JSON list of C-alpha atoms in Angstrom, two decimals:
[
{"chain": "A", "resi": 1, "resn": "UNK", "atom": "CA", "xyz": [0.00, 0.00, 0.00]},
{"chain": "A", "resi": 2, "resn": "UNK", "atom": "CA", "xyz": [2.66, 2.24, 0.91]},
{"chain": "A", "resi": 3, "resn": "UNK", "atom": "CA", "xyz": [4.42, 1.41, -2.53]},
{"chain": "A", "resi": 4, "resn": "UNK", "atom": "CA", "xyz": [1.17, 2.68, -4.20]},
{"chain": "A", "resi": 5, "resn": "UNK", "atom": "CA", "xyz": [1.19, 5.89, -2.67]},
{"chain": "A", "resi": 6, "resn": "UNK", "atom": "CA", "xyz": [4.30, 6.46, -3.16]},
{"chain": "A", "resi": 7, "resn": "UNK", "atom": "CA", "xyz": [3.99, 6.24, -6.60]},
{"chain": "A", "resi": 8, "resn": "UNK", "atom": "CA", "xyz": [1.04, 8.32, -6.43]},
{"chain": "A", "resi": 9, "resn": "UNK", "atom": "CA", "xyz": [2.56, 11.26, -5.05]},
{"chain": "A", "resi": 10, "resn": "UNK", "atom": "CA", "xyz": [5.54, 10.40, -7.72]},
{"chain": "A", "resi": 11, "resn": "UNK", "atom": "CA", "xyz": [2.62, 10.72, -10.42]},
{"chain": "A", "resi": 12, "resn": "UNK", "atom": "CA", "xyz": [1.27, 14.08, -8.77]},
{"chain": "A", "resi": 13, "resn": "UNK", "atom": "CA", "xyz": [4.95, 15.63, -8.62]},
{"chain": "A", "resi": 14, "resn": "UNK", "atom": "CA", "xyz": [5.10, 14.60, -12.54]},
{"chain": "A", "resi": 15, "resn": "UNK", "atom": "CA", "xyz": [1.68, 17.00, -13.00]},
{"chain": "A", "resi": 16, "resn": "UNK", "atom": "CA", "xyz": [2.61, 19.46, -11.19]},
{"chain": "A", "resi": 17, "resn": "UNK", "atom": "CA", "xyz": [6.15, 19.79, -13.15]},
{"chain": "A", "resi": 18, "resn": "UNK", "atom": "CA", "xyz": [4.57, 19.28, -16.27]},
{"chain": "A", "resi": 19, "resn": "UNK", "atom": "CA", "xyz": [1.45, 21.61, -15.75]},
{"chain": "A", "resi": 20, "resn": "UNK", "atom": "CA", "xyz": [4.47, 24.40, -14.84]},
{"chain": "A", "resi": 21, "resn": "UNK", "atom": "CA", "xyz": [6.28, 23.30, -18.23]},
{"chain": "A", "resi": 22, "resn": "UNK", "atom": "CA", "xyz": [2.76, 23.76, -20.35]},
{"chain": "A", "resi": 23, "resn": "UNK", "atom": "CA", "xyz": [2.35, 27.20, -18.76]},
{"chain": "A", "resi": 24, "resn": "UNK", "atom": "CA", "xyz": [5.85, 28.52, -19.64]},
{"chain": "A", "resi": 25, "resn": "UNK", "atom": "CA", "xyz": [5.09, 27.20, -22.96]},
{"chain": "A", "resi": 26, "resn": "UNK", "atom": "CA", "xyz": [1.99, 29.40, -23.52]},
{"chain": "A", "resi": 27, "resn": "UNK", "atom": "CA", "xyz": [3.36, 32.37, -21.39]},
{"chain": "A", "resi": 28, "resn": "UNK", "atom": "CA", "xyz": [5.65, 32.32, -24.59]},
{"chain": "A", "resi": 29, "resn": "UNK", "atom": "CA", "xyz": [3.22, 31.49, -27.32]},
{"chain": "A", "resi": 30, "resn": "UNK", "atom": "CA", "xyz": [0.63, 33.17, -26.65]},
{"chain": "A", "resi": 31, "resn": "UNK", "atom": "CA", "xyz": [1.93, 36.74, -27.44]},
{"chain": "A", "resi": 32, "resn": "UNK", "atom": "CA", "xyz": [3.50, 35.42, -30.33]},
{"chain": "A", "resi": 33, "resn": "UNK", "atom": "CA", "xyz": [-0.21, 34.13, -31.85]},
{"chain": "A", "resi": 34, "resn": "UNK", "atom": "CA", "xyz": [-2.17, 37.63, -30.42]},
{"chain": "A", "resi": 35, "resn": "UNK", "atom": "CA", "xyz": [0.75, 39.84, -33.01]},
{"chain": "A", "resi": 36, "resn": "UNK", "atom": "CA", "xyz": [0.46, 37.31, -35.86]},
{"chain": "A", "resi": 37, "resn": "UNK", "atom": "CA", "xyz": [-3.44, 37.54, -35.56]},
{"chain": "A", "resi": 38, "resn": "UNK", "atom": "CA", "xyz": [-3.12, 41.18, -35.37]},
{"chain": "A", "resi": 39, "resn": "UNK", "atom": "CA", "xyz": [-0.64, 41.65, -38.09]},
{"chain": "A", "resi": 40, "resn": "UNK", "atom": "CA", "xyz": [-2.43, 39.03, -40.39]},
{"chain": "A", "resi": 41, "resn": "UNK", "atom": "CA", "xyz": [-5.59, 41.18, -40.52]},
{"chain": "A", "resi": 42, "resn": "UNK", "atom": "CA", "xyz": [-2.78, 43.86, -41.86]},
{"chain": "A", "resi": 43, "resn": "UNK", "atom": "CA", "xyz": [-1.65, 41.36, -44.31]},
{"chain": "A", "resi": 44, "resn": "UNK", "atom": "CA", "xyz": [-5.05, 40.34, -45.48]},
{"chain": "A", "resi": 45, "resn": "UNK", "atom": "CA", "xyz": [-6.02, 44.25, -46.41]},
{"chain": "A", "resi": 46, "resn": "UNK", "atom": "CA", "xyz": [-2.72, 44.77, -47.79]},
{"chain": "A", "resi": 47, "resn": "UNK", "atom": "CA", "xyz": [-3.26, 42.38, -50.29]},
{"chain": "A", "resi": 48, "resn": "UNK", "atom": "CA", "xyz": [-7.17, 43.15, -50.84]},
{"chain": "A", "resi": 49, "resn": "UNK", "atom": "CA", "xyz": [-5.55, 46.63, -51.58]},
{"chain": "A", "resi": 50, "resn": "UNK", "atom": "CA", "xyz": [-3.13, 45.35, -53.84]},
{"chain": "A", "resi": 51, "resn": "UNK", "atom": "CA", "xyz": [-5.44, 42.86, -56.01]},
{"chain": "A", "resi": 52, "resn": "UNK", "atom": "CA", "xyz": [-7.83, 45.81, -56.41]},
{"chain": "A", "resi": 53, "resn": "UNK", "atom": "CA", "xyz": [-5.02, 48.44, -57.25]},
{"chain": "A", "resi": 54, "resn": "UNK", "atom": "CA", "xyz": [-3.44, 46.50, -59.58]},
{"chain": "A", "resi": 55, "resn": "UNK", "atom": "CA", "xyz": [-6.23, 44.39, -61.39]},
{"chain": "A", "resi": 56, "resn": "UNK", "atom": "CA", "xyz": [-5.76, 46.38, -64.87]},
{"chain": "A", "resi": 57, "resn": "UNK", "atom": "CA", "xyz": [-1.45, 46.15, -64.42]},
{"chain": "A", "resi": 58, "resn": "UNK", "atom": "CA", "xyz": [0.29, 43.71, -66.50]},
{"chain": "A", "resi": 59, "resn": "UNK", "atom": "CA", "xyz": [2.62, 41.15, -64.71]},
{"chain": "A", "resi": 60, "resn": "UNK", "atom": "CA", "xyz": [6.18, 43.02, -65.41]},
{"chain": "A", "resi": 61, "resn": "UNK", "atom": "CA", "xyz": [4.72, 46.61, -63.96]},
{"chain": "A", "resi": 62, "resn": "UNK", "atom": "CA", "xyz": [2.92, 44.55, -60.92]},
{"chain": "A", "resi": 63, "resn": "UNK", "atom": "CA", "xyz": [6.20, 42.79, -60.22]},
{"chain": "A", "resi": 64, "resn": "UNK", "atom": "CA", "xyz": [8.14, 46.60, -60.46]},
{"chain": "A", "resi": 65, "resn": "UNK", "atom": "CA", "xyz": [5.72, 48.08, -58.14]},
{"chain": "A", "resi": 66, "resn": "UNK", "atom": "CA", "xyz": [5.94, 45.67, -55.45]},
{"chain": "A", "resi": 67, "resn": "UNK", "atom": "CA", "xyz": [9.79, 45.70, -55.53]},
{"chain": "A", "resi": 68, "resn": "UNK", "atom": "CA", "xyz": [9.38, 49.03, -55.76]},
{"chain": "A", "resi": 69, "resn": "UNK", "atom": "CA", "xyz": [7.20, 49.45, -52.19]},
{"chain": "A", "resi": 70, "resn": "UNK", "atom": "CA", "xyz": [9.64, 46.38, -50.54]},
{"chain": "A", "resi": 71, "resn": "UNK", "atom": "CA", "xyz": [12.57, 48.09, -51.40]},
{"chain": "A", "resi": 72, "resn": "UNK", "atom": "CA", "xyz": [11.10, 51.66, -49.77]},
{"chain": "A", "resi": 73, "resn": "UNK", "atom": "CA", "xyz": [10.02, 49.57, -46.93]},
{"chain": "A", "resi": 74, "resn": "UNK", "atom": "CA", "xyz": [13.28, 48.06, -45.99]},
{"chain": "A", "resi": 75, "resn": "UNK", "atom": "CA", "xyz": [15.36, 51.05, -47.42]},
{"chain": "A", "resi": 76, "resn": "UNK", "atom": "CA", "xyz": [17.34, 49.01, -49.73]},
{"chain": "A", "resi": 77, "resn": "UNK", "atom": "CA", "xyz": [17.58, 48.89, -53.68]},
{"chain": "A", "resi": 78, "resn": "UNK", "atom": "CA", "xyz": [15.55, 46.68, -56.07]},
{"chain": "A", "resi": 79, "resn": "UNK", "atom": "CA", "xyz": [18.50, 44.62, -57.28]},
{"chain": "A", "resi": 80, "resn": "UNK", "atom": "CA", "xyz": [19.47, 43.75, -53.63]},
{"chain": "A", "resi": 81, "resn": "UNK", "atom": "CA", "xyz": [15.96, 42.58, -52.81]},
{"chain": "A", "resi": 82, "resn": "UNK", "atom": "CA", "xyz": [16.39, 40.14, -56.16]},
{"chain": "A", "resi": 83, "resn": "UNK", "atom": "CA", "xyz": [19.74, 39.06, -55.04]},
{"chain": "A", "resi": 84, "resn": "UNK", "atom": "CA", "xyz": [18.15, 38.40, -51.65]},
{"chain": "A", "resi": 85, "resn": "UNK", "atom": "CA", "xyz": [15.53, 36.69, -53.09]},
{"chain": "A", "resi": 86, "resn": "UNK", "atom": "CA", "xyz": [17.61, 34.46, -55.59]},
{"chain": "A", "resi": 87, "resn": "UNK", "atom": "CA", "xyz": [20.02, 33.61, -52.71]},
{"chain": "A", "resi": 88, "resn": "UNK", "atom": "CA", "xyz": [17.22, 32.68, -50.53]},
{"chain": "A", "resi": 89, "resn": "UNK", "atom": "CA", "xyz": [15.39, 30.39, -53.43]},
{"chain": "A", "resi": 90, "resn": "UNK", "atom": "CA", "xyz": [18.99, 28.56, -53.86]},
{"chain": "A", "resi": 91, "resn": "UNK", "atom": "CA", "xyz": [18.82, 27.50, -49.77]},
{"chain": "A", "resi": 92, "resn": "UNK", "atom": "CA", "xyz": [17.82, 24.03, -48.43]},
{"chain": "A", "resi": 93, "resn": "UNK", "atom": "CA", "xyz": [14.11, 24.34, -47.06]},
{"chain": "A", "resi": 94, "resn": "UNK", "atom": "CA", "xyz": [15.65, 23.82, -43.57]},
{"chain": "A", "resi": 95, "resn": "UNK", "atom": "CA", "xyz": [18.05, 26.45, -43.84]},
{"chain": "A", "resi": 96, "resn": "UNK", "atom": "CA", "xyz": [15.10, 29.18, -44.80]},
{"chain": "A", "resi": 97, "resn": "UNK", "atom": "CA", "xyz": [13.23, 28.16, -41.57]},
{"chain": "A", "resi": 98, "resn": "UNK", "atom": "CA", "xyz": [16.29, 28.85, -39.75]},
{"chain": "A", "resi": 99, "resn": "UNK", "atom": "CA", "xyz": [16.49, 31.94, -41.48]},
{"chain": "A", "resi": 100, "resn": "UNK", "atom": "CA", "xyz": [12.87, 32.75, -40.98]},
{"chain": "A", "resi": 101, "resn": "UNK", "atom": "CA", "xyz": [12.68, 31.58, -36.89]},
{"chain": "A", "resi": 102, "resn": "UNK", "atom": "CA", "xyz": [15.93, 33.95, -36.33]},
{"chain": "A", "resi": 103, "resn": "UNK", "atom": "CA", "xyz": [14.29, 36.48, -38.10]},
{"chain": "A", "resi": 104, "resn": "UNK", "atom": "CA", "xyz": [10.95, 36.74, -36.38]},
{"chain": "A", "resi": 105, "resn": "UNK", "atom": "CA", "xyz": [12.69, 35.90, -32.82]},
{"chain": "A", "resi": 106, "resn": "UNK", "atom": "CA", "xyz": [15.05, 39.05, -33.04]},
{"chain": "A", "resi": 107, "resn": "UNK", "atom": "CA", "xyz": [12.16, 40.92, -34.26]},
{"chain": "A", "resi": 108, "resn": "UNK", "atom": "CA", "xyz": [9.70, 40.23, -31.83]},
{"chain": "A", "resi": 109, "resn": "UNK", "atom": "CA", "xyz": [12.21, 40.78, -29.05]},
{"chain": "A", "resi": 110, "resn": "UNK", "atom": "CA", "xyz": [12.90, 44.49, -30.56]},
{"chain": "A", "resi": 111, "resn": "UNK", "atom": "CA", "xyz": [9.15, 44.88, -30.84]},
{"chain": "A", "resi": 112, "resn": "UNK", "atom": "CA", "xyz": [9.16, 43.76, -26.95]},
{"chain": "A", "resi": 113, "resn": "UNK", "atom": "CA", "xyz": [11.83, 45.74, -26.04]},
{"chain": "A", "resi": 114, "resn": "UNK", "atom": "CA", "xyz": [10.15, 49.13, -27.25]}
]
């Protein structure tokens, strides 16, 4: 009997430390989802915008304007963004995740920070 409780209280001590382990997990996550939900809705009426703008635009003059808005977005020139690009298309899918994952964490810890 004693071995059974015992292993009981084992069991509960397991919870508890996993219960404390699911929390820090959504202290984390949770933020994250509430500023991709927020900045999807962004996304979403950026590219309503966009589809509407540009309906009558050929392909080449659609594909000049959006380089065009990345490029005053990030500050950078159009032939770096296609550079960028290029190099990122010749990466291993893994390596892009990494990319992407280092690239949103350093972000949303500046956003944080501010």
């Amino acid at each position: 009997m004693i071995e059974r409780i015992k292993k009981y209280l084992k069991y509960r001590s397991y919870m508890k430390h996993a219960k404390k382990e699911l929390v820090k997990i959504a202290v984390i996550t949770l933020p994250a989802v509430r500023k991709i939900c927020n900045k999807s809705t962004d996304i979403i009426n950026f590219i309503v915008k966009l589809t509407n703008e540009t309906s009558k635009i050929n392909s080449e003059r659609l594909f000049e304007i959006i380089l065009n808005e990345i490029s005053n977005a990030l500050q950078v020139n159009n032939c770096r963004i296609i550079d960028v690009l290029t190099y990122m298309a010749g990466l291993q899918p893994e390596d892009i995740q990494k990319i992407l994952i280092h690239s949103i964490d350093k972000t949303m810890s500046d956003n944080a920070k501010k």
